[in-house]
XYZ file of C-alpha atoms in Angstrom:
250
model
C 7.622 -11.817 -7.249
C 9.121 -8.397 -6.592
C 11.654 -7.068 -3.603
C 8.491 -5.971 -1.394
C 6.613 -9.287 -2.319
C 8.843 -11.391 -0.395
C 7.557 -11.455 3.280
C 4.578 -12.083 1.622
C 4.207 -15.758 1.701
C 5.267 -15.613 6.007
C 2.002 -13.211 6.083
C -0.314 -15.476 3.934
C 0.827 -18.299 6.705
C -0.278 -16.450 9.710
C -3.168 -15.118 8.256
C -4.197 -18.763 7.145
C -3.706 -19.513 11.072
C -5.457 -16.360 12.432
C -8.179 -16.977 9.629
C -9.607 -20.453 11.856
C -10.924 -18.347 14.760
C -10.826 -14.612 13.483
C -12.891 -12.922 10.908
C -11.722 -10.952 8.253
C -12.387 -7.502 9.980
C -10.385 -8.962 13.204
C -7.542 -9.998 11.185
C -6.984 -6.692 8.857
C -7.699 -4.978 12.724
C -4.650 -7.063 13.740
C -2.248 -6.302 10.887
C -2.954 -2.998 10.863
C -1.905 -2.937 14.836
C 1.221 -5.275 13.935
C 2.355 -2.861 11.132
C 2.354 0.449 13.002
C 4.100 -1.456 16.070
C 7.113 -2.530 13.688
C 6.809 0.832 11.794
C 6.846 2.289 14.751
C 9.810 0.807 16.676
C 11.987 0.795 13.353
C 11.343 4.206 13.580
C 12.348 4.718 17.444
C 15.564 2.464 16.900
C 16.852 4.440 13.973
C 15.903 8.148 14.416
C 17.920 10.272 16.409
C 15.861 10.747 18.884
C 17.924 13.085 21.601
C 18.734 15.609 18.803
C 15.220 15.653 17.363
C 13.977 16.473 20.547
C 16.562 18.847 21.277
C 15.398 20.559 17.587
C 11.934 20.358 18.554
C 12.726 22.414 21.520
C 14.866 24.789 19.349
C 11.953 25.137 17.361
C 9.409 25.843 20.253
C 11.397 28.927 20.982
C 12.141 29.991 17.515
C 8.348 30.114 17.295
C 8.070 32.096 20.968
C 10.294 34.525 19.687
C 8.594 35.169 16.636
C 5.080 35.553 18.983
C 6.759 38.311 21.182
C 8.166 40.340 18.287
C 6.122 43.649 18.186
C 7.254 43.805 14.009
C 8.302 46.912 14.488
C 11.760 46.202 13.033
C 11.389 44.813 9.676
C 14.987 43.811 9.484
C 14.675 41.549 13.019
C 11.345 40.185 12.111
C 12.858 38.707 8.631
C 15.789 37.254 10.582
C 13.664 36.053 13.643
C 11.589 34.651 10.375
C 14.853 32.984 9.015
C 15.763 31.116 11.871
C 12.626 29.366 12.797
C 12.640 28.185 9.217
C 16.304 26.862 9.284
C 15.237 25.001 12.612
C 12.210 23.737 11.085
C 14.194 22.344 7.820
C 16.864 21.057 10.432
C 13.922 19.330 12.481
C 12.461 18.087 8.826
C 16.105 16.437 7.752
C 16.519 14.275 10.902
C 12.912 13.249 10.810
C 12.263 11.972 7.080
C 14.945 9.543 6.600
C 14.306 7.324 9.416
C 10.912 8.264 9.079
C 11.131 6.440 5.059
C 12.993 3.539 6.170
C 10.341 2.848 8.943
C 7.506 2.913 6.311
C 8.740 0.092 3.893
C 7.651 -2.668 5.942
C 3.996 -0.887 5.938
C 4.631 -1.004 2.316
C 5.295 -4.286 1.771
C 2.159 -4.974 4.137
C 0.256 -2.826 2.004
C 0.790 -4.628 -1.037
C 0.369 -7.929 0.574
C -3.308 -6.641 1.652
C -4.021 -5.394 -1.110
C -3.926 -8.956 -3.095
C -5.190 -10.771 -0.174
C -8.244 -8.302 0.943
C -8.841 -6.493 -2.372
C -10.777 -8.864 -4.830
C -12.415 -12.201 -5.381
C -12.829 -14.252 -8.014
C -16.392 -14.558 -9.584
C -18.447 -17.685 -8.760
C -17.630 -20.051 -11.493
C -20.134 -20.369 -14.315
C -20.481 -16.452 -13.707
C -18.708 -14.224 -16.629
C -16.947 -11.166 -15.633
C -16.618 -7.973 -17.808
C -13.170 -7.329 -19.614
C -11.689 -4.380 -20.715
C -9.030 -4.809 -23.123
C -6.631 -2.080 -24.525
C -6.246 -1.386 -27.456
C -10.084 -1.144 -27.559
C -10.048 -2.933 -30.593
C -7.869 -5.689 -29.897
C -9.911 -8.603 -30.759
C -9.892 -11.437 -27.639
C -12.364 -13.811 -26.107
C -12.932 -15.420 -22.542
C -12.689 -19.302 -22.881
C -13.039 -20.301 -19.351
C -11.590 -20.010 -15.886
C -8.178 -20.839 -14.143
C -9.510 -23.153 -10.865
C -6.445 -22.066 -9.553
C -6.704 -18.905 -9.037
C -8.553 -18.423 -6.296
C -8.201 -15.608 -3.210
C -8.459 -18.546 -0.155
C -12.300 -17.411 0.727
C -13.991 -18.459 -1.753
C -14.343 -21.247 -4.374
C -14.766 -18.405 -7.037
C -12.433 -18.886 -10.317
C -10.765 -16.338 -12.257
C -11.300 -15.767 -16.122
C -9.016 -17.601 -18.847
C -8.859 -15.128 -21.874
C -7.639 -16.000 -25.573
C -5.298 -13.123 -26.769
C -4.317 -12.791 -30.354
C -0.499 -12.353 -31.324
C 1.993 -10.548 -33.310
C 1.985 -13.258 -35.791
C -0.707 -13.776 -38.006
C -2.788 -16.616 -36.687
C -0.829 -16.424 -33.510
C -2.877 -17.045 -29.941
C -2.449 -17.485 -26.817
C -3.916 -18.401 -23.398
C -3.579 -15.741 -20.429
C -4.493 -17.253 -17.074
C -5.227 -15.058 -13.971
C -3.168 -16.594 -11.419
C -5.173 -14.521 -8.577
C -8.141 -11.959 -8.186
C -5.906 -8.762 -9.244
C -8.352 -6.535 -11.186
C -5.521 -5.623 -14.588
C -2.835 -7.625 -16.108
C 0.053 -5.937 -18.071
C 3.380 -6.473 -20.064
C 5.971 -6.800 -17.393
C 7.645 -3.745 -16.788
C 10.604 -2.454 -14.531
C 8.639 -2.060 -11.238
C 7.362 -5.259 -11.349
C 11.315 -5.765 -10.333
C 10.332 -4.016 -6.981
C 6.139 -4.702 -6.779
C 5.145 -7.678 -8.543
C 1.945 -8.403 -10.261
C 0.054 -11.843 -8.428
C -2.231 -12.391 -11.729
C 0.420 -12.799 -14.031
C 1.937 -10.999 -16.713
C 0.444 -10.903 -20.540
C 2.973 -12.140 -22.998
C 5.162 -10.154 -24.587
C 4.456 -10.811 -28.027
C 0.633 -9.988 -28.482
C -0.271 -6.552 -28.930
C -2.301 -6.315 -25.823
C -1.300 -3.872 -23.156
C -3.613 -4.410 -20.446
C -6.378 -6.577 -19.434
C -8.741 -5.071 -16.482
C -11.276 -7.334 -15.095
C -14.487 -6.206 -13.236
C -13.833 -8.022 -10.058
C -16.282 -7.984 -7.105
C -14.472 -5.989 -4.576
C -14.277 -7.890 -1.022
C -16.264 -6.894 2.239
C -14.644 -7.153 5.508
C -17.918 -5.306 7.148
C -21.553 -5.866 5.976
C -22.494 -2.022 7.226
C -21.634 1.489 5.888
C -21.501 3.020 2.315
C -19.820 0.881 -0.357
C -16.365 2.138 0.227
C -16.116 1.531 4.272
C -16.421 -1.904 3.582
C -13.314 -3.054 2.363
C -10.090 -3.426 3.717
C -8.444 0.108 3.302
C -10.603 2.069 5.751
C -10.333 -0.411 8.740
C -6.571 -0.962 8.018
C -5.537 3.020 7.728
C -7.620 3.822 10.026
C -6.167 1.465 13.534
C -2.745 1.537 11.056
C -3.013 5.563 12.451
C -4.693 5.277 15.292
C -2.259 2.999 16.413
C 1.041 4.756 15.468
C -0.111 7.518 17.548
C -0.194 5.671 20.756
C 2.243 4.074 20.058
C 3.897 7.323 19.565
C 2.517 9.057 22.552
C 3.003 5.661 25.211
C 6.864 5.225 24.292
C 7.373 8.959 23.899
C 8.883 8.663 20.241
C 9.583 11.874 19.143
């Protein structure tokens, strides 16, 4: 489990609650809404928000001021020029730090969803395609981890047989969870961690992608509305900007 993994087991819980009498639309609706109000209040609570408005203002006129200029000194225009883009670097410095602290709990959100909304497992007795690199990396399939389920279904991820370093050398790779590729572990796992597992270390395998069926939160609409990410940007944006505009965040 990485640094932005670790909420993640509080939002399995709720969503395990919300899941008895909400769909899966409703509840990526509702995290979406509960991200961009603690997004946006992080934001509010650390931001400066008298001086950015007092920029913005500075900024406004800057702008006027270049509007009125007839450009018939070359010499003012480059210095009117100059100063609306040192107010609008000014405006830019007070704005993305808070602005990046604020984000990181949509990012660990984000890569909760994505593990919780973004796969299944296939229905067992039904094989799934692997990919394997190096391409010609002998492996084989051997069954399916019961375990590994994503909560909606009673799907099963593959087991796969790896070969070694050693001559004669095997072993058994387990998805843990319905994430599409495993890999070696490598230093951003630290920080984002991988749900499925990690292949060993010893077997010269790099990655193993599996061709798992994406899942629908919306029966309608071309292929790639249905999932998660469209419904959970989309009210993730829509509400940040009330948000925005109701509290009068600048």
């Amino acid at each position: 489990m990485g640094l932005f993994d670790l909420p993640a087991p509080a939002f399995t819980t709720l969503d395990q609650l919300m899941a008895s009498a909400i769909g899966p639309f409703g509840r990526v609706l509702i995290w979406a809404l509960i991200c961009a109000g603690i997004s946006m209040v992080l934001y509010r609570l650390i931001s400066p928000q008298s001086r950015i408005k007092q920029v913005k203002a500075e900024v406004k006129a800057a702008q006027r001021a270049m509007a009125d200029d007839d450009g018939e000194d070359f010499g003012q225009g480059m210095q009117l020029a100059k100063a609306q883009l040192d107010k609008s670097f000014k405006l830019v410095g007070f704005v993305i730090g808070p602005a990046v602290l604020a984000s990181l709990p949509a990012l660990t959100m984000i890569v909760w969803m994505d593990g919780q909304y973004g796969y299944s497992c296939p229905p067992p007795g039904q094989t799934v395609q692997i990919d394997v690199e190096p391409a010609d990396v002998a492996f084989e399939q051997i069954g399916i981890n019961p375990d590994a389920t994503d909560g909606t279904t009673t799907g099963a991820c593959p087991v796969v047989q790896l070969p070694g370093t050693l001559d004669g050398q095997s072993h058994i790779v387990e998805a843990a969870a319905p994430i599409p590729v495993m890999h070696h572990k490598v230093w951003w796992n630290s920080l984002i961690g991988n749900p499925a597992g990690y292949l060993p270390d010893d077997t010269p395998v790099t990655q193993l992608r599996f061709a798992l069926p994406s899942q629908e939160i919306i029966s309608a609409g071309p292929d790639w509305a249905r999932g998660w990410e469209l419904t959970f940007f989309g009210f993730l944006l829509l509400g940040s900007l009330a948000i925005k505009k109701g509290f009068r965040i600048e």
